[in-house]
Amino acid sequence: MNTHYVVADVGGTNIRLASIDEKTGELSQIKKYLCAEFPTIADVVKEYFSELDGLVKQLCIAIACPVDDDLVEMTNHTWTFSQQALKKALGLDKLYVINDYTAISLAVPFLADDEKVQIGGGEVKDKKPIGICGPGTGLGVGHLININDKWISLDGEGGHTSFAPTGERSRQVLNVLAEKMGHVSAERLLSGQGIENIYQALCHIAQQPVKFNAAADITRAGLAQECQQAQLTLEVFCEGLGGFAGNLALNLACEGGVYIAGGIVPRFIDYVKSSSFRGAFESKGRFSAYNAGIATYVVLHPDSGLFGAGVYLRQELKVI
């Protein structure tokens, strides 16, 4: 009978599961379910298991909430579960529950060349620290270090550090948002809602009416050059992201590269390549030359959360 190693990527809306080849890391039998259609996480995992030909003895779940205690309570959904009780209910030998950004981070060192695209210059030094940030619903941030040939994800809340403007326009945007919010974190600009915040602030500064409400519409109008404030929004976003990524590089001497994950940036990579992103990344005063030697990439892997959960599982199996 076949033995499957299964990984899951759990968000507030969807849960995605896959069987992973423990030797190659290849994902197969990927399926997506709506969380709202299942009373508990055990119910949906059992349904997925029932569709596999064979037994599942090890499962790694990457989930969008804190996982430090046995009790896991989702932030953006109603599911709550005990890790020990879930392991027993599913009949597993091993259950690993990790933060979703830990999984995304762990995917990075194992990406194929066609699963990432380099922005600007710089080189990657083998097994040196890596920085990751991912604008999406929020701003995920992480670092990776290699210890005894094993990659370790360093968790943190870097997206909530104070936003540091890199140009006059972003300073003006920061001032407008500070009047409204008080503390302005990087996430307030470098996320889906951040694009909306930037656009609204720029409209306020220019005393222009707000034409668009959704980040997708603002991005489309900016790329199509249909709206000056939408165009400026993309400029401020890319410049701010470059400055933030450059700070990540300095925080932990990330000579292994800095990677941009998340669902936003891959939608307009050509624009990012020609934007002020890389210039802002390198513009670090006395350390500009240092950052110029560090490579920056955009992650293109469509299932980086699942793939990274597989990396975690395979490291625990000592396959990699």
Coordinates of C-alpha atoms in Angstrom, one line a residue:
M1 CA 0.0 0.0 0.0
N2 CA 1.2 3.5 -0.9
T3 CA 2.4 5.8 1.8
H4 CA 1.7 9.5 1.3
Y5 CA 3.4 12.5 2.8
V6 CA 0.8 15.3 2.8
V7 CA 1.1 19.1 3.1
A8 CA -1.6 21.7 3.7
D9 CA -1.7 25.5 3.2
V10 CA -4.5 27.1 5.3
G11 CA -5.7 30.6 4.8
G12 CA -8.8 32.4 6.0
T13 CA -10.8 31.4 2.9
N14 CA -9.2 28.3 1.4
I15 CA -7.3 25.3 2.4
R16 CA -5.0 23.6 -0.2
L17 CA -3.6 20.2 0.2
A18 CA -1.1 18.1 -1.8
S19 CA 0.8 14.9 -1.7
I20 CA 4.6 15.5 -1.8
D21 CA 7.3 13.3 -3.1
E22 CA 9.6 13.1 -0.1
K23 CA 12.7 12.6 -2.3
T24 CA 12.1 15.3 -5.0
G25 CA 9.7 17.7 -3.3
E26 CA 7.3 17.5 -6.3
L27 CA 3.7 18.3 -5.4
S28 CA 0.9 16.1 -6.8
Q29 CA -2.9 15.7 -6.3
I30 CA -3.3 19.4 -5.3
K31 CA -6.8 20.2 -4.2
K32 CA -8.4 23.3 -2.9
Y33 CA -11.4 23.5 -0.6
L34 CA -13.4 26.3 0.9
C35 CA -12.9 26.5 4.7
A36 CA -16.4 27.7 5.2
E37 CA -17.8 24.4 3.8
F38 CA -16.3 22.3 6.7
P39 CA -17.0 22.5 10.4
T40 CA -13.5 21.6 11.4
I41 CA -10.1 21.3 9.8
A42 CA -10.2 17.6 10.6
D43 CA -13.2 17.2 8.4
V44 CA -11.6 18.6 5.3
V45 CA -8.3 16.8 5.8
K46 CA -10.1 13.5 6.2
E47 CA -12.0 14.1 3.0
Y48 CA -8.7 14.7 1.2
F49 CA -7.1 11.6 2.7
S50 CA -10.1 9.5 1.5
E51 CA -9.3 10.5 -2.1
L52 CA -5.7 9.2 -1.9
D53 CA -4.7 5.7 -2.8
G54 CA -2.9 4.7 0.3
L55 CA -2.1 5.7 3.9
V56 CA -1.0 9.1 5.3
K57 CA 1.2 8.9 8.4
Q58 CA 2.9 12.4 8.3
L59 CA 1.3 15.7 7.7
C60 CA 2.6 19.3 7.7
I61 CA 0.1 22.1 8.0
A62 CA 1.1 25.7 7.2
I63 CA -1.5 28.0 8.7
A64 CA -2.1 31.8 8.8
C65 CA -2.0 32.3 12.6
P66 CA 0.3 31.7 15.7
V67 CA 1.3 28.1 16.3
D68 CA 3.4 28.3 19.4
D69 CA 0.9 26.4 21.6
D70 CA -1.0 23.2 21.3
L71 CA -4.2 25.2 20.8
V72 CA -4.3 26.7 17.4
E73 CA -6.9 29.5 16.8
M74 CA -7.2 30.9 13.3
T75 CA -7.2 34.7 13.1
N76 CA -9.4 35.0 10.0
H77 CA -11.6 32.0 10.3
T78 CA -13.5 30.1 13.0
W79 CA -11.4 26.9 13.1
T80 CA -9.8 26.1 16.4
F81 CA -8.0 22.9 17.1
S82 CA -5.6 21.1 19.5
Q83 CA -2.5 19.8 17.6
Q84 CA -2.4 16.7 19.7
A85 CA -6.1 15.9 19.3
L86 CA -5.9 16.5 15.5
K87 CA -2.9 14.1 15.2
K88 CA -4.9 11.5 17.0
A89 CA -8.1 12.1 15.0
L90 CA -6.2 11.7 11.8
G91 CA -4.3 8.6 12.9
L92 CA -0.9 10.2 12.2
D93 CA 2.6 9.2 13.3
K94 CA 3.7 12.8 12.9
L95 CA 1.9 16.2 12.7
Y96 CA 3.8 19.4 12.1
V97 CA 2.0 22.7 12.3
I98 CA 3.9 25.8 11.2
N99 CA 3.2 29.4 10.4
D100 CA 2.3 30.0 6.8
Y101 CA 5.2 32.4 6.4
T102 CA 7.6 29.9 7.8
A103 CA 6.5 27.7 4.9
I104 CA 6.9 30.4 2.3
S105 CA 10.3 31.3 3.6
L106 CA 11.5 27.7 3.5
A107 CA 10.5 27.4 -0.1
V108 CA 13.0 30.0 -1.2
P109 CA 16.4 28.1 -1.1
F110 CA 14.9 25.3 -3.2
L111 CA 13.2 27.3 -6.0
A112 CA 14.1 26.4 -9.6
D113 CA 15.4 29.1 -11.9
D114 CA 12.0 29.4 -13.6
E115 CA 10.3 29.8 -10.3
K116 CA 11.9 33.2 -9.6
V117 CA 13.0 36.2 -11.5
Q118 CA 16.0 38.5 -10.6
I119 CA 15.5 42.3 -10.3
G120 CA 18.7 44.2 -10.9
G121 CA 22.2 43.0 -10.1
G122 CA 23.9 41.3 -7.2
E123 CA 24.9 37.7 -6.6
V124 CA 23.8 35.0 -4.2
K125 CA 26.3 33.5 -1.8
D126 CA 25.7 29.9 -0.9
K127 CA 24.2 29.2 2.5
K128 CA 24.3 32.8 3.6
P129 CA 21.3 34.4 5.4
I130 CA 18.2 35.2 3.2
G131 CA 15.5 37.8 3.6
I132 CA 11.9 37.4 2.5
C133 CA 9.0 39.8 2.4
G134 CA 5.6 39.3 0.8
P135 CA 3.1 42.0 0.1
G136 CA -0.4 40.5 0.0
T137 CA -3.3 40.9 2.3
G138 CA -0.7 42.0 4.8
L139 CA 3.1 42.2 4.7
G140 CA 4.8 38.9 5.6
V141 CA 8.4 39.1 6.6
G142 CA 11.0 36.5 7.5
H143 CA 14.7 35.6 7.5
L144 CA 16.4 32.2 6.8
I145 CA 19.7 31.0 8.2
N146 CA 21.5 27.8 7.4
I147 CA 22.8 25.7 10.4
N148 CA 24.5 22.4 9.7
D149 CA 22.9 22.2 6.2
K150 CA 19.4 22.8 7.6
W151 CA 17.4 25.9 6.8
I152 CA 15.8 27.6 9.8
S153 CA 13.1 30.2 9.4
L154 CA 13.3 33.1 11.9
D155 CA 9.8 34.2 12.7
G156 CA 9.0 37.8 13.4
E157 CA 6.5 40.7 12.8
G158 CA 8.7 42.8 10.6
G159 CA 5.7 44.0 8.6
H160 CA 4.6 46.1 11.6
T161 CA 7.9 48.0 11.9
S162 CA 7.6 51.7 11.2
F163 CA 7.5 52.7 7.6
A164 CA 10.7 54.5 6.5
P165 CA 10.1 56.8 3.5
T166 CA 12.9 57.0 0.9
G167 CA 11.8 60.0 -1.1
E168 CA 9.9 63.3 -0.8
R169 CA 6.6 61.9 -2.2
S170 CA 6.6 58.9 0.1
R171 CA 7.3 61.3 3.0
Q172 CA 4.2 63.3 2.1
V173 CA 2.2 60.1 1.9
L174 CA 3.5 59.1 5.3
N175 CA 2.5 62.4 6.8
V176 CA -1.0 62.1 5.5
L177 CA -1.4 58.5 6.8
A178 CA 0.2 59.5 10.2
E179 CA -2.5 62.1 10.7
K180 CA -5.1 59.5 10.1
M181 CA -3.5 56.4 11.9
G182 CA -0.9 57.6 14.2
H183 CA 1.8 54.9 13.9
V184 CA 2.3 53.9 10.2
S185 CA 3.8 50.5 9.8
A186 CA 5.4 49.2 6.6
E187 CA 2.3 47.0 6.0
R188 CA 0.1 50.2 5.8
L189 CA 1.8 50.9 2.4
L190 CA 3.3 47.6 1.3
S191 CA 0.2 45.5 0.9
G192 CA -3.1 45.3 -1.0
Q193 CA -4.6 47.8 1.4
G194 CA -1.4 49.7 1.3
I195 CA -1.8 50.4 -2.4
E196 CA -5.3 51.8 -1.5
N197 CA -3.8 53.9 1.3
I198 CA -1.1 55.3 -0.9
Y199 CA -3.6 56.2 -3.7
Q200 CA -6.0 57.9 -1.3
A201 CA -3.2 59.9 0.3
L202 CA -1.9 61.0 -3.1
C203 CA -5.4 62.1 -4.1
H204 CA -5.7 64.1 -0.9
I205 CA -2.3 65.8 -1.5
A206 CA -3.2 66.6 -5.1
Q207 CA -6.8 67.6 -4.0
Q208 CA -8.1 65.2 -6.6
P209 CA -11.2 63.0 -6.3
V210 CA -10.7 59.3 -5.5
K211 CA -11.7 57.4 -8.6
F212 CA -10.8 53.9 -7.5
N213 CA -11.3 52.0 -4.3
A214 CA -9.8 48.5 -4.9
A215 CA -6.0 47.9 -5.2
A216 CA -6.5 45.8 -8.4
D217 CA -8.3 48.7 -10.1
I218 CA -5.6 51.2 -9.0
T219 CA -2.9 48.9 -10.3
R220 CA -4.6 48.4 -13.6
A221 CA -5.1 52.2 -14.1
G222 CA -1.5 52.9 -13.1
L223 CA -0.1 50.3 -15.5
A224 CA -2.4 51.6 -18.3
Q225 CA -1.4 55.2 -17.5
E226 CA -5.1 56.1 -17.2
C227 CA -4.7 58.0 -13.9
Q228 CA -1.8 60.1 -12.7
Q229 CA -2.4 59.4 -9.1
A230 CA -2.6 55.6 -9.8
Q231 CA 0.7 55.9 -11.7
L232 CA 2.3 57.7 -8.7
T233 CA 0.9 55.0 -6.4
L234 CA 2.9 52.3 -8.2
E235 CA 6.0 54.5 -8.0
V236 CA 5.6 55.0 -4.3
F237 CA 4.8 51.4 -3.7
C238 CA 7.9 50.1 -5.6
E239 CA 10.2 52.6 -4.1
G240 CA 8.9 51.8 -0.6
L241 CA 9.2 48.1 -1.2
G242 CA 12.8 48.5 -2.4
G243 CA 13.8 50.5 0.6
F244 CA 12.1 48.0 2.9
A245 CA 13.8 45.0 1.2
G246 CA 17.1 46.9 1.5
N247 CA 16.6 47.2 5.2
L248 CA 16.0 43.5 5.4
A249 CA 19.3 42.8 3.6
L250 CA 21.2 44.9 6.2
N251 CA 19.4 43.5 9.2
L252 CA 20.9 40.1 8.9
A253 CA 23.6 40.6 6.2
C254 CA 21.5 38.7 3.7
E255 CA 24.1 37.8 1.2
G256 CA 22.0 34.8 0.2
G257 CA 19.6 37.3 -1.4
V258 CA 16.3 39.1 -0.6
Y259 CA 13.1 37.6 -2.1
I260 CA 9.8 39.2 -2.7
A261 CA 6.9 36.8 -2.3
G262 CA 3.2 37.4 -2.0
G263 CA 0.5 37.7 -4.7
I264 CA 0.9 41.4 -5.7
V265 CA 4.3 41.9 -7.2
P266 CA 4.3 39.0 -9.7
R267 CA 1.4 40.7 -11.5
F268 CA 3.5 43.6 -12.7
I269 CA 7.1 42.3 -12.8
D270 CA 8.1 44.2 -15.9
Y271 CA 7.0 47.5 -14.2
V272 CA 9.0 46.6 -11.1
K273 CA 12.1 45.9 -13.2
S274 CA 12.0 49.5 -14.6
S275 CA 10.9 51.1 -11.4
S276 CA 12.9 52.7 -8.5
F277 CA 12.7 49.4 -6.6
R278 CA 16.3 48.4 -7.1
G279 CA 17.6 51.9 -6.7
A280 CA 15.8 52.3 -3.3
F281 CA 17.2 48.8 -2.3
E282 CA 20.7 49.9 -2.9
S283 CA 20.4 53.5 -1.6
K284 CA 21.8 52.9 1.9
G285 CA 24.4 55.7 2.2
R286 CA 27.7 54.2 3.3
F287 CA 26.3 50.7 2.7
S288 CA 25.0 51.4 -0.8
A289 CA 27.9 49.4 -2.3
Y290 CA 27.3 46.5 0.1
N291 CA 23.6 46.3 -0.9
A292 CA 24.5 46.6 -4.6
G293 CA 26.2 43.2 -4.3
I294 CA 23.1 41.5 -2.9
A295 CA 20.6 39.9 -5.3
T296 CA 16.9 40.5 -5.2
Y297 CA 14.3 38.2 -6.7
V298 CA 10.5 37.9 -7.1
V299 CA 9.1 34.5 -6.3
L300 CA 7.0 33.0 -9.1
H301 CA 6.1 29.6 -7.6
P302 CA 2.3 29.3 -7.6
D303 CA 2.2 27.1 -4.6
S304 CA 5.1 28.4 -2.5
G305 CA 3.2 27.7 0.8
L306 CA 2.6 24.1 0.0
F307 CA 6.1 23.6 -1.4
G308 CA 7.7 25.2 1.7
A309 CA 5.6 23.0 4.0
G310 CA 7.1 20.1 2.0
V311 CA 10.6 21.5 2.6
Y312 CA 9.9 21.6 6.3
L313 CA 8.6 18.0 6.2
R314 CA 11.5 16.7 4.1
Q315 CA 14.0 18.4 6.5
E316 CA 12.4 16.6 9.4
L317 CA 12.7 13.3 7.4
K318 CA 16.4 14.2 6.9
V319 CA 15.9 13.8 3.1
I320 CA 17.4 17.3 2.6

